[in-house]
Amino acid sequence: MAAQTKAERTAANQLAHFQKRQEERAARGPRGLAESWMERARAVAAKREKDGDPEAWNDLARTISTWVSRYEA
């Protein structure tokens, strides 16, 4: 087994945490899954911003805006 860097361990731990929470929320149905994906989207956008890519937030905002426009009265 190859040695992991701290960043790789952190990423693996975050993914495992997300998967565990997603399984727990899936038991609550689509609403729980949506909450899980929104939490993950915020985490990904925040990491991308920290790594120098603020565009991820803009993309997330556009995606949510499109969804809201589709389902809003």
Short mmCIF file of C-alpha atoms in Angstrom, two decimals:
data_model
loop_
_atom_site.label_atom_id
_atom_site.label_comp_id
_atom_site.label_asym_id
_atom_site.label_seq_id
_atom_site.Cartn_x
_atom_site.Cartn_y
_atom_site.Cartn_z
CA MET A 1 0.00 0.00 0.00
CA ALA A 2 1.41 3.37 -1.02
CA ALA A 3 1.90 6.03 1.62
CA GLN A 4 -0.72 8.76 1.63
CA THR A 5 -0.06 12.44 1.93
CA LYS A 6 -1.94 14.46 4.51
CA ALA A 7 -4.08 15.95 1.72
CA GLU A 8 -4.96 12.49 0.41
CA ARG A 9 -5.91 11.27 3.89
CA THR A 10 -8.02 14.38 4.44
CA ALA A 11 -9.80 13.91 1.10
CA ALA A 12 -10.43 10.24 1.83
CA ASN A 13 -11.80 11.03 5.29
CA GLN A 14 -14.06 13.77 3.91
CA LEU A 15 -15.39 11.43 1.24
CA ALA A 16 -16.05 8.68 3.77
CA HIS A 17 -17.85 11.17 6.04
CA PHE A 18 -19.96 12.42 3.14
CA GLN A 19 -20.87 8.87 2.10
CA LYS A 20 -21.88 7.94 5.64
CA ARG A 21 -24.05 11.04 6.01
CA GLN A 22 -25.56 10.46 2.56
CA GLU A 23 -26.58 6.93 3.54
CA GLU A 24 -28.16 8.23 6.74
CA ARG A 25 -30.01 10.97 4.87
CA ALA A 26 -31.10 8.60 2.10
CA ALA A 27 -33.25 6.87 4.68
CA ARG A 28 -35.27 10.11 4.80
CA GLY A 29 -35.90 9.95 1.07
CA PRO A 30 -35.26 12.53 -1.65
CA ARG A 31 -35.31 15.45 0.77
CA GLY A 32 -32.50 13.91 2.80
CA LEU A 33 -30.46 13.23 -0.33
CA ALA A 34 -30.97 16.79 -1.54
CA GLU A 35 -29.72 18.12 1.80
CA SER A 36 -26.68 15.87 1.53
CA TRP A 37 -25.83 17.03 -1.99
CA MET A 38 -26.30 20.71 -1.07
CA GLU A 39 -23.92 20.26 1.87
CA ARG A 40 -21.39 18.56 -0.40
CA ALA A 41 -21.74 21.27 -3.08
CA ARG A 42 -20.96 23.99 -0.52
CA ALA A 43 -17.93 22.06 0.71
CA VAL A 44 -16.61 21.56 -2.82
CA ALA A 45 -17.13 25.21 -3.74
CA ALA A 46 -15.39 26.36 -0.56
CA LYS A 47 -12.40 24.10 -1.25
CA ARG A 48 -12.18 25.28 -4.85
CA GLU A 49 -12.24 28.89 -3.65
CA LYS A 50 -9.50 28.15 -1.12
CA ASP A 51 -7.46 26.58 -3.94
CA GLY A 52 -7.82 29.75 -6.05
CA ASP A 53 -10.94 28.98 -8.10
CA PRO A 54 -13.77 31.33 -7.05
CA GLU A 55 -15.69 30.40 -10.24
CA ALA A 56 -17.04 27.29 -8.50
CA TRP A 57 -19.31 29.50 -6.38
CA ASN A 58 -20.59 31.28 -9.49
CA ASP A 59 -21.32 27.96 -11.17
CA LEU A 60 -23.13 26.68 -8.08
CA ALA A 61 -25.19 29.88 -7.87
CA ARG A 62 -26.18 29.62 -11.56
CA THR A 63 -27.15 25.98 -11.14
CA ILE A 64 -29.33 26.67 -8.11
CA SER A 65 -30.85 29.71 -9.80
CA THR A 66 -31.83 27.60 -12.80
CA TRP A 67 -33.41 24.98 -10.58
CA VAL A 68 -35.38 27.60 -8.60
CA SER A 69 -36.60 29.23 -11.82
CA ARG A 70 -37.84 25.86 -13.06
CA TYR A 71 -39.85 25.01 -9.92
CA GLU A 72 -40.87 28.40 -8.56
CA ALA A 73 -44.49 29.37 -9.03
#
